[in-house]
Coordinates of C-alpha atoms in Angstrom, one line a residue:
X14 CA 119.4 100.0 113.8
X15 CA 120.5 100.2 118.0
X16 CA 117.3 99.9 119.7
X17 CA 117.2 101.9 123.2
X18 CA 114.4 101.2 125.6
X19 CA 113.4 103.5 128.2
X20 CA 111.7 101.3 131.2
X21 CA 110.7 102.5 134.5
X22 CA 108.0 102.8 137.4
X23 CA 105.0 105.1 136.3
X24 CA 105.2 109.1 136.8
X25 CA 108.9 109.4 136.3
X26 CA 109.2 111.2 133.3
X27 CA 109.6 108.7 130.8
X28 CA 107.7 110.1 127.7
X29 CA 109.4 113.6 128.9
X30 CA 112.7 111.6 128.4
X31 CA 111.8 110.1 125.5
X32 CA 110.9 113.6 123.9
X33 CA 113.5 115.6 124.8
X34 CA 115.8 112.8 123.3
X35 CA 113.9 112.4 120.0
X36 CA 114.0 115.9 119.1
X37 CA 117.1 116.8 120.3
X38 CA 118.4 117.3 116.8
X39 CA 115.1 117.7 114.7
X40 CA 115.6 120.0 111.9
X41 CA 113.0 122.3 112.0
X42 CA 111.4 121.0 108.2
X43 CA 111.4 117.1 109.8
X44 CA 109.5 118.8 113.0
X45 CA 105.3 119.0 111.7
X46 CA 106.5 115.4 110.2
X47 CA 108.2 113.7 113.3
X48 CA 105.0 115.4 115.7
X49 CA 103.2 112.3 115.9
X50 CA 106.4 110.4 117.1
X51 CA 106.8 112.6 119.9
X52 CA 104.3 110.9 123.6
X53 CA 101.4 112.6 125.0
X54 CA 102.4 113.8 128.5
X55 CA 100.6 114.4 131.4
X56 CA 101.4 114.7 135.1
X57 CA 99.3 111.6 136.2
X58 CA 100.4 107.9 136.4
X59 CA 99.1 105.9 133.6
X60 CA 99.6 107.7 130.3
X61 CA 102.1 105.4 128.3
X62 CA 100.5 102.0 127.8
X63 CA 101.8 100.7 124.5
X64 CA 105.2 101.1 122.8
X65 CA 106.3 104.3 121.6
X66 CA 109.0 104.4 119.0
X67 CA 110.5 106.9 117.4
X68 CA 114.0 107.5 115.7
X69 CA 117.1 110.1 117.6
X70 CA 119.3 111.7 114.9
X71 CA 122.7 112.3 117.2
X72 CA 126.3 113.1 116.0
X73 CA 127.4 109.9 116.6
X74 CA 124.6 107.8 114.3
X75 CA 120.9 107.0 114.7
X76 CA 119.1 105.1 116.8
X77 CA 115.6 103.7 117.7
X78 CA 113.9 105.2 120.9
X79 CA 111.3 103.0 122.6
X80 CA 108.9 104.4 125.6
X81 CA 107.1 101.9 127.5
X82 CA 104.3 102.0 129.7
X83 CA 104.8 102.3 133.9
X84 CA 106.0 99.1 135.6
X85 CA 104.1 97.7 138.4
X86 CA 101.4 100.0 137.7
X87 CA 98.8 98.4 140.2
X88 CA 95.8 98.7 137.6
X89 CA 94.0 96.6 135.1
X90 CA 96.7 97.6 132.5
X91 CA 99.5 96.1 134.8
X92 CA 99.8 92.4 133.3
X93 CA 99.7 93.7 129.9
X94 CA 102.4 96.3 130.1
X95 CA 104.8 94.1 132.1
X96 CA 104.7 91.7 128.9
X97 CA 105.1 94.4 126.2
X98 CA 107.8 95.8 128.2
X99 CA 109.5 92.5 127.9
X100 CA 109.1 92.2 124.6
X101 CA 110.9 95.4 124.0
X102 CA 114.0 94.4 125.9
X103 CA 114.1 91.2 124.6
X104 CA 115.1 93.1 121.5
X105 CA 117.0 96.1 123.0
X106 CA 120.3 96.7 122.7
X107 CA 120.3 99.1 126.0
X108 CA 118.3 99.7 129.1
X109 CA 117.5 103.6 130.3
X110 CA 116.4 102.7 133.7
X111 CA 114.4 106.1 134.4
X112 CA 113.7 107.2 138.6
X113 CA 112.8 110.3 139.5
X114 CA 116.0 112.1 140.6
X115 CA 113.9 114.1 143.7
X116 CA 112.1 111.6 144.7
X117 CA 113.2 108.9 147.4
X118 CA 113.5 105.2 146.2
X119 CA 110.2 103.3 146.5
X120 CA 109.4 99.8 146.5
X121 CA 108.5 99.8 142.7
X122 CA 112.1 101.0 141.8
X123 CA 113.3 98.3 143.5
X124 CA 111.0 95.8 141.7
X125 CA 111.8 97.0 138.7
X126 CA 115.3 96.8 139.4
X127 CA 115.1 93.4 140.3
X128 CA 113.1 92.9 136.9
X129 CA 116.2 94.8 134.5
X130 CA 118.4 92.2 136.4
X131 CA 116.9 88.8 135.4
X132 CA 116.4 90.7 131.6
X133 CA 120.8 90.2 131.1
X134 CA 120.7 93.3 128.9
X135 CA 123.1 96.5 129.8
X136 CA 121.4 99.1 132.2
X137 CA 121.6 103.3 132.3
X138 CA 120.4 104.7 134.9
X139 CA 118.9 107.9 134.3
X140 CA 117.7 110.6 137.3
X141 CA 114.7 112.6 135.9
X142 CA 113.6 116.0 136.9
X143 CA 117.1 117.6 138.0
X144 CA 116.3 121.0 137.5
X145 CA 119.2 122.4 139.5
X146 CA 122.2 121.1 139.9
X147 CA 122.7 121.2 143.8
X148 CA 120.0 118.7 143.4
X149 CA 122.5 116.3 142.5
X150 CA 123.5 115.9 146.2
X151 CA 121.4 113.8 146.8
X152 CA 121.3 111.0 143.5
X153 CA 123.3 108.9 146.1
X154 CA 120.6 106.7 147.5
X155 CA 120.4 105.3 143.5
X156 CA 123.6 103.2 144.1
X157 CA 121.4 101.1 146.0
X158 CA 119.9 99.9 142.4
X159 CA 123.1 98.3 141.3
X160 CA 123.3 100.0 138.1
X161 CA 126.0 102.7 138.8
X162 CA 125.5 105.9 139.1
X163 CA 123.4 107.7 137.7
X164 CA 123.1 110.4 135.0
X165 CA 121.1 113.7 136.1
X166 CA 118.6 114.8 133.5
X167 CA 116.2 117.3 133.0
X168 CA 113.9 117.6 130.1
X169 CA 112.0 120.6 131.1
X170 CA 115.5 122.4 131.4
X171 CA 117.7 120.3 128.9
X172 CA 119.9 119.8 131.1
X173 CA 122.0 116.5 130.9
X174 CA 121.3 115.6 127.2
X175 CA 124.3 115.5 126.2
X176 CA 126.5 113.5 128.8
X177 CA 123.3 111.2 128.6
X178 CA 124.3 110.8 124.5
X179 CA 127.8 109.8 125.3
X180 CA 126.6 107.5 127.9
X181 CA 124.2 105.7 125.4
X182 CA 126.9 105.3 122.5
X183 CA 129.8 104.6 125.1
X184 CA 127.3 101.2 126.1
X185 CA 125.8 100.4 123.0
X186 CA 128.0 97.2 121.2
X187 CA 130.1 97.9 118.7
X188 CA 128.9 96.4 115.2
X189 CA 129.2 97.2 111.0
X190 CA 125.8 99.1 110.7
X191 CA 124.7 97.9 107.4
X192 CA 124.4 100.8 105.2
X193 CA 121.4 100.0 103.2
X194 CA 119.7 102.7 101.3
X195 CA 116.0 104.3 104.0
X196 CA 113.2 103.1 102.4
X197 CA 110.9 106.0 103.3
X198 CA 107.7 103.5 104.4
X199 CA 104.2 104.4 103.5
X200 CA 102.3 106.1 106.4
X201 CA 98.7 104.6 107.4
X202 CA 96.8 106.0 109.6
X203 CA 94.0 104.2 111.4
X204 CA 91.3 106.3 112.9
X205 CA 88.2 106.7 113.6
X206 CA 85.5 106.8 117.1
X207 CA 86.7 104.8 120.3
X208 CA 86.1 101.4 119.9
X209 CA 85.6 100.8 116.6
X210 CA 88.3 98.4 115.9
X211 CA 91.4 99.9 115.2
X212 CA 94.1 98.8 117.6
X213 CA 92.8 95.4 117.1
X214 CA 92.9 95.7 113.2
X215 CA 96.5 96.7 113.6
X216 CA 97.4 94.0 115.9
X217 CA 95.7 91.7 113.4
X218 CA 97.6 93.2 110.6
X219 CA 101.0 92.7 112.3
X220 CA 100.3 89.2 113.5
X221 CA 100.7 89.8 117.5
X222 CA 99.4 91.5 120.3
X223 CA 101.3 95.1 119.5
X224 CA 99.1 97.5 121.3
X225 CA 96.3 96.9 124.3
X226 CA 93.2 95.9 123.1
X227 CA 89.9 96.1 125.7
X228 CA 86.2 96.6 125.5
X229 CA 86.9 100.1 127.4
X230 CA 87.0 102.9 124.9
X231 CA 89.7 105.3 125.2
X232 CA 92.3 102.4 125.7
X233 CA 94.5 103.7 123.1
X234 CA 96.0 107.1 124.4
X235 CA 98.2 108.0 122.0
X236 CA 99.1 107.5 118.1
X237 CA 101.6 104.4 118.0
X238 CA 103.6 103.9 115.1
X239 CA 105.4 100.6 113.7
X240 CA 106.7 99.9 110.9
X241 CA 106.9 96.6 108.9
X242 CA 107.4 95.2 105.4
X243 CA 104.8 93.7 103.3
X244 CA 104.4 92.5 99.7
X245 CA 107.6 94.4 99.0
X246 CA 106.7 97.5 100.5
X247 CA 107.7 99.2 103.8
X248 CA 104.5 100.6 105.6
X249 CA 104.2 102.5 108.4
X250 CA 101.2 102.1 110.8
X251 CA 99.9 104.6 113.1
X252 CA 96.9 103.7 115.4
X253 CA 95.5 106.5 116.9
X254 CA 93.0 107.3 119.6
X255 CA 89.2 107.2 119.2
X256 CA 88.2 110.8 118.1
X257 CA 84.7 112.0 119.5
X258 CA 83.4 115.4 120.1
X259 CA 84.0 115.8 123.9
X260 CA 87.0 114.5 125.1
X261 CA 86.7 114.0 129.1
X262 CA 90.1 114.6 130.2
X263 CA 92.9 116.6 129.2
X264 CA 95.1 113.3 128.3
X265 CA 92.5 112.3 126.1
X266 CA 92.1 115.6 124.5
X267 CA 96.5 115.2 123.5
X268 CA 95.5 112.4 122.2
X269 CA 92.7 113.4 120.0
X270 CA 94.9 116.5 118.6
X271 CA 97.6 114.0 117.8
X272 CA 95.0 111.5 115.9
X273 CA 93.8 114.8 113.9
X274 CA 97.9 115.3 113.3
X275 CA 98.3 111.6 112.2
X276 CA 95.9 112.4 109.5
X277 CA 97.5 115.5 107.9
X278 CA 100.9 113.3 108.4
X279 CA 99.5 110.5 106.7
X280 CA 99.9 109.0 103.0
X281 CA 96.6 107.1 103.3
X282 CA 93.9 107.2 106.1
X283 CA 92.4 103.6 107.1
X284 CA 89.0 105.3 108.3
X285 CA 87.7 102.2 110.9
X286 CA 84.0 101.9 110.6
X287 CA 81.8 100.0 113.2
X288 CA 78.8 98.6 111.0
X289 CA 77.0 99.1 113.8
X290 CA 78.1 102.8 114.9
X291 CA 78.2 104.8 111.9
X292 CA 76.7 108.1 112.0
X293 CA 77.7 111.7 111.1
X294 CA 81.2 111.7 112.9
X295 CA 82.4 109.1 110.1
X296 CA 81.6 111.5 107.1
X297 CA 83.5 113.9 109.0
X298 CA 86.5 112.3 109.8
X299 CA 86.4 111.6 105.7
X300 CA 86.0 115.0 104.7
X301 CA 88.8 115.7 107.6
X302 CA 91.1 113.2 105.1
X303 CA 89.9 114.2 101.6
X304 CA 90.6 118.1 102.9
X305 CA 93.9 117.4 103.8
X306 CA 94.3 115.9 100.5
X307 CA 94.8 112.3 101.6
X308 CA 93.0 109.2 99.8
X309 CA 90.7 107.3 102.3
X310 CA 89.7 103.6 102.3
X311 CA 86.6 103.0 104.1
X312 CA 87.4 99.6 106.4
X313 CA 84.0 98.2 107.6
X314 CA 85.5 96.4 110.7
X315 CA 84.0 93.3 112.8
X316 CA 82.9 91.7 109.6
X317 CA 82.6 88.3 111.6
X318 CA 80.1 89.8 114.0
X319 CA 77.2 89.7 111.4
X320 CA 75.9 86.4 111.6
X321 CA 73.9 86.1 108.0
X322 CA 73.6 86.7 104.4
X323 CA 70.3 88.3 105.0
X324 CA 72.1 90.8 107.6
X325 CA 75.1 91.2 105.4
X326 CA 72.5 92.2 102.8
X327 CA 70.5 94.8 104.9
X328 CA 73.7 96.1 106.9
X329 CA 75.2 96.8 103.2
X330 CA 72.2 98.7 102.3
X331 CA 72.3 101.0 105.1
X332 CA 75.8 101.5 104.6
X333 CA 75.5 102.5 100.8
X334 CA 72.7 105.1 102.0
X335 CA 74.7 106.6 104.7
X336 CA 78.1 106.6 102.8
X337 CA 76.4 107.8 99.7
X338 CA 78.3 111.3 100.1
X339 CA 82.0 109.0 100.0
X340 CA 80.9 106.4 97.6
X341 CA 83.7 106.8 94.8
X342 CA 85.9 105.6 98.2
X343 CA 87.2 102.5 98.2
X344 CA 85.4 100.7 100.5
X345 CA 86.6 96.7 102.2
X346 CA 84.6 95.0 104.7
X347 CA 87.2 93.2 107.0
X348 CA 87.8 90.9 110.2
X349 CA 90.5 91.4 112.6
X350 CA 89.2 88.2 114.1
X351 CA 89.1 85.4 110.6
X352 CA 91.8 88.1 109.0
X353 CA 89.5 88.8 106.4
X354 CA 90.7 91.2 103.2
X355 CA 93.3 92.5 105.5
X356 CA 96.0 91.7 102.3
X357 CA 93.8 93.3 100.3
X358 CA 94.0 96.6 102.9
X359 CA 97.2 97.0 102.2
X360 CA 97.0 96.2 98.6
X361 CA 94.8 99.0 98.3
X362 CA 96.6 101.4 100.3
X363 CA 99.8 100.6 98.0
X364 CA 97.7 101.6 95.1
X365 CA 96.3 104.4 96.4
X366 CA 99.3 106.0 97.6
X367 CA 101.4 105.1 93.8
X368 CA 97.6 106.4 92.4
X369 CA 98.3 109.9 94.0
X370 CA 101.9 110.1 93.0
X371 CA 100.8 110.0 89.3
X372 CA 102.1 112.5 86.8
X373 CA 100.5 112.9 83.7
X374 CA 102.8 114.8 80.8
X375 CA 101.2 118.2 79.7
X376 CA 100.6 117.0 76.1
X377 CA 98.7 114.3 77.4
X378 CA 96.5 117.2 79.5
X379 CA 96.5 119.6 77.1
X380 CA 94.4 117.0 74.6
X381 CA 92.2 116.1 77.3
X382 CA 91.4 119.8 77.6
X383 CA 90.8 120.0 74.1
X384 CA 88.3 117.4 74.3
X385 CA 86.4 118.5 77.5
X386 CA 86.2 121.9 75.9
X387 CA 83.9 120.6 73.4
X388 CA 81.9 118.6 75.6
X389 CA 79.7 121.0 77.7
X390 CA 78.9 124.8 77.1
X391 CA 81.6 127.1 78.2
X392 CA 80.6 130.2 80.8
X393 CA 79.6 133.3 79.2
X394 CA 79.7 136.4 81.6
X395 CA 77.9 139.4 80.2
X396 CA 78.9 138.2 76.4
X397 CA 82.1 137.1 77.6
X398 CA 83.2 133.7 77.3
X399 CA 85.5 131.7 79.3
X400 CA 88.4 130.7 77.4
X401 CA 90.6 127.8 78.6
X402 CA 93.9 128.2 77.3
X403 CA 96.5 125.2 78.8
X404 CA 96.3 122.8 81.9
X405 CA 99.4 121.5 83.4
X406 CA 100.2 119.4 86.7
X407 CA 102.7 121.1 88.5
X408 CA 102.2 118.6 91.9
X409 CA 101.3 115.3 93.6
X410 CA 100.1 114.2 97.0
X411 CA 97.6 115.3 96.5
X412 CA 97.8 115.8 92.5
X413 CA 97.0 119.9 91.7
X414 CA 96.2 120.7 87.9
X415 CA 96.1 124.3 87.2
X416 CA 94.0 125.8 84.7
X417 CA 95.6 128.9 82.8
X418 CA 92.3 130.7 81.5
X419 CA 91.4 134.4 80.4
X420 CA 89.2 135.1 83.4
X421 CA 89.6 132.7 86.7
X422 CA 86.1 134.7 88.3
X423 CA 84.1 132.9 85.3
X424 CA 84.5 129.5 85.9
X425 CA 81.4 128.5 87.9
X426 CA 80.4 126.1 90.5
X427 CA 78.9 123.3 87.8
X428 CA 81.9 123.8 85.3
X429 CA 83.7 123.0 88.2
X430 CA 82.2 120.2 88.7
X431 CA 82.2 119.3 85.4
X432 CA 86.1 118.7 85.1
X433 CA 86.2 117.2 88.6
X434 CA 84.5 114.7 87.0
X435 CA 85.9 114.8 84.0
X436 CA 89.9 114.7 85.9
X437 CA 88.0 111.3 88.1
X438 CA 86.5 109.0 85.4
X439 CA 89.6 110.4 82.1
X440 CA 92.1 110.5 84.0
X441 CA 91.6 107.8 86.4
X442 CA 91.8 109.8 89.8
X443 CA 88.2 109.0 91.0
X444 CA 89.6 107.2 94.2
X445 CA 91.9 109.9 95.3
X446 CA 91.0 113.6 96.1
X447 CA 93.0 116.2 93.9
X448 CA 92.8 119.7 93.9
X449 CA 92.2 122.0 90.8
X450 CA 93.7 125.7 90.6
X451 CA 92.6 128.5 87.5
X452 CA 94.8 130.9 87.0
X453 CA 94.9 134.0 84.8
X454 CA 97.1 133.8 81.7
X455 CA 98.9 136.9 82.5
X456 CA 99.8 136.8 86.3
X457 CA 100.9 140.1 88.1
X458 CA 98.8 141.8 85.3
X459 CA 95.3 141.8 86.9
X460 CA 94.7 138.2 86.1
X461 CA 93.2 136.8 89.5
X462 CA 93.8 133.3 90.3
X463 CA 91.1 130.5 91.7
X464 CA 91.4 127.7 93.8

C-alpha cells in the first residue's frame, strides 16, 4: 500500500489534516470502528509525538496516512521525533509538507524545508487553515520553500480536499498494486495507568523503538496503532494512554476517552499491570473489558525488576489476593527488557480471540441443557416451576446463548450463576466473558425476556 506522510513544524494543523483526510470517505458503519485512528487535537504545540497511521478510502484506491509529531519542536521530545519522523519517510512514497497558510514563514519552516530536501522523496506542499478563499492572496511567500506552490486547505471548512486528492495520486509512482486478499488483523489493545509499561511492551513486541518511551507519565498522548504479522497471524496493536481518574489537561482527557474507545474497539485487551502499582483502578479497567464483552489477559509487566525467588514468591501472593475477583483470566508475567513470554502474549491473544469466535451446534447445547437440568434444583415460584425448554447460540464476540424458558422472571441470581459456570468449565469458555439471554417461549405473547 502508497504510504503518505504528513511532516511539518508543530501547531500547523497536522492531525486536523490528517483527520479530515482519513475520514473523508468513511461510511458511516466503518466510523465507531475507524475512531481510534483518527489524532487527538488540540490548539497547543506538542500534541503528536509518535506515528499516527491510519488508512484513506478515495476514488482513486487506498492509501496509508501517517501524522508525525512537530519538527524542531525545542523540547525534551525534539531528538526523538526528528528520528521517527525519518523513519517514516525513509519509507514514504510522498511528502505533505504542512505550513500554516495565515501565518508568515518562520525559521522552523525553513528548517524543515531544508530537512525534506536532503530526505530525496517527492514533496506537497499543503497551506492549512484557509478558511476563505481571498486568503489565498497571500500563499505567495511559500514559493520561497522550493516545493511549488502550494495547495490551500482547510479542515475545519473542508475546503481543498479534493484538489489535495488529485494532487496526492497525480505524485504518487505508478506501480501493479498487488491485489492480495485484507487480512482483517486482530486488534490488541494495551492499556492500563501511566506508566505501567505499555509503550515499552509494544516497542519490545515489535523489535524497535516505535513509540517514545520516558519515566514521565502521560508520555503517550494518544492511542497508536501498527500493525504486523506474527506466527501466521496479522495483529493489530494499539497502545493507548495511561487512564487515571483525573486527567490534568484537556489533551490528556482526548486521550483517555480514546484509550476507553480502544477497548470497546478491541478483539483482546492486554491490561498492563505494574507489580508494584496495582490497586482498585486495575479491577476496573477489567470489568471495563469483560463489560464490553472483550477477553482480557492480565500482563504483569517489569518482570526483570524483581530481583529474587523469595520476592517473585511474595509479589505472586499479593497478586493472587488482589486479582482474586479476575482469577479465571489469563494471567503472564512478562519483560519488555529480557523479552520474557512476550511470544507467548501473542499466543494467548490468538487463542483467545479464535476462543470467542466459537460456535457450538444447537444439538450439542441442547444435550448439555438436558444434563445441567438434572444437576441442581430448578426455581419454583409460588408452586411454579421453571421450565427450560431449548438453548441456542445465536452470536459470537462476545458468544450470547439464549435460554428459551416458560417464565424469564424465575430464573434467579444463583441459577444464574449456576450455568455461568456450568457454560465456563462444559463448554470451555471460562477465559472469555459471554453473555446469557432467557427468553419466553412465546415472544409478543406476554413472555418477557431477561438478560
Amino acid at each position: 500500500m502508497y504510504r503518505v506522510v504528513i511532516v511539518g513544524r508543530p501547531n500547523v494543523g497536522k492531525s486536523s489534516l490528517f483527520n479530515k483526510l482519513l475520514g473523508l470517505r468513511t461510511a458511516p458503519e466503518k466510523a465507531t470502528k475507524a475512531g481510534s485512528q483518527f489524532a487527538v487535537v488540540a490548539d497547543v504545540p506538542g500534541v503528536t509525538r509518535d506515528l499516527k497511521e491510519g488508512v484513506v478510502e478515495s476514488e482513486q484506491g487506498r492509501f496509508k496516512l501517517i501524522d508525525t509529531g512537530g519538527l524542531w519542536s525545542g523540547d525534551v521530545w525534539e531528538k526523538k521525533i526528528k528520528q521517527k519522523v525519518e523513519r517514516a519517510i525513509q519509507e514514504a512514497d510522498l511528502v505533505l509538507f504542512a505550513v500554516d497558510g495565515r501565518s508568515d514563514i518562520v525559521t522552523a519552516d525553513l528548517e524543515v524545508a531544508d530537512f525534506l530536501r536532503r530526505q530525496g522523496k517527492p514533496v506537497l506542499l499543503v497551506a492549512t487553515k484557509i478558511d476563505d478563499p481571498k486568503h489565498e492572496a497571500y500563499l505567495g511567500s511559500f514559493y520561497a520553500l522550493g516545493f511549488g506552490e502550494p495547495v490551500p486547505t482547510s479542515a475545519a471548512h473542508s475546503r481543498g480536499f479534493d484538489e489535495l486528492l488529485e494532487r496526492i495520486w497525480a505524485l504518487l509512482p505508478i506501480r501493479q498494486e498487488e491485489s492480495e486478499p485484507e487480512v482483517v488483523p486482530i486488534r490488541l489493545a494495551i492499556v492500563g495507568r501511566p506508566n505501567a509499561g505499555k509503550s515499552s511492551l509494544l516497542n519490545a513486541i515489535l523489535g524497535e523503538e516505535r513509540v517514545i518511551v520516558s519515566e514521565i507519565p502521560g508520555t503517550t498522548r494518544d492511542s497508536i496503532d501498527v500493525e504486523f504479522d506474527y506466527g501466521g497471524s496479522r495483529f493489530l496493536l494499539v497502545d493507548t494512554a495511561g487512564i487515571r481518574k483525573r486527567p490534568e489537561t484537556g489533551v490528556e482527557e482526548q486521550a483517555i476517552v480514546r484509550a476507553h474507545q480502544a477497548i470497546r474497539d478491541a478483539d483482546v485487551v492486554l491490561l498492563v499491570i505494574d507489580p508494584k502499582e496495582l490497586g482498585d483502578h486495575e479491577l476496573k479497567l477489567a470489568n471495563e473489558a469483560l463489560e464490553a464483552g472483550k477477553p482480557v489477559i492480565l500482563t504483569i509487566t517489569k518482570w526483570d525488576l524483581i530481583e529474587s525467588k523469595e520476592e517473585a514468591r511474595r509479589v505472586r501472593a499479593d497478586l493472587a489476593l488482589k486479582l482474586s475477583h479476575v482469577q479465571h483470566l489469563p494471567l503472564l508475567y512478562v519483560s519488555s527488557v529480557t523479552k520474557q513470554n512476550l511470544h507467548k502474549l501473542l499466543s494467548e491473544a490468538a487463542r483467545l480471540y479464535e476462543l470467542a469466535r466459537v460456535r457450538f451446534e444447537t444439538a450439542e447445547l441442547n444435550r448439555w441443557l438436558s444434563v445441567w437440568s438434572t444437576q441442581t434444583q430448578l426455581p419454583n415460584f409460588k408452586g411454579k416451576p421453571l421450565k427450560l425448554f431449548f438453548l441456542t447460540q445465536p452470536e459470537v464476540a462476545p458468544p450470547t446463548f439464549v435460554f428459551f424458558c416458560n417464565h424469564p422472571e424465575f430464573v434467579t441470581r444463583a441459577f444464574e450463576g449456576f450455568l455461568r459456570n456450568r457454560i465456563g468449565e462444559d463448554l470451555g469458555l471460562r477465559e472469555i466473558p459471554f453473555r446469557m439471554v432467557f427468553r419466553g417461549r412465546r415472544e409478543g405473547k406476554g413472555a418477557g425476556e431477561r438478560e
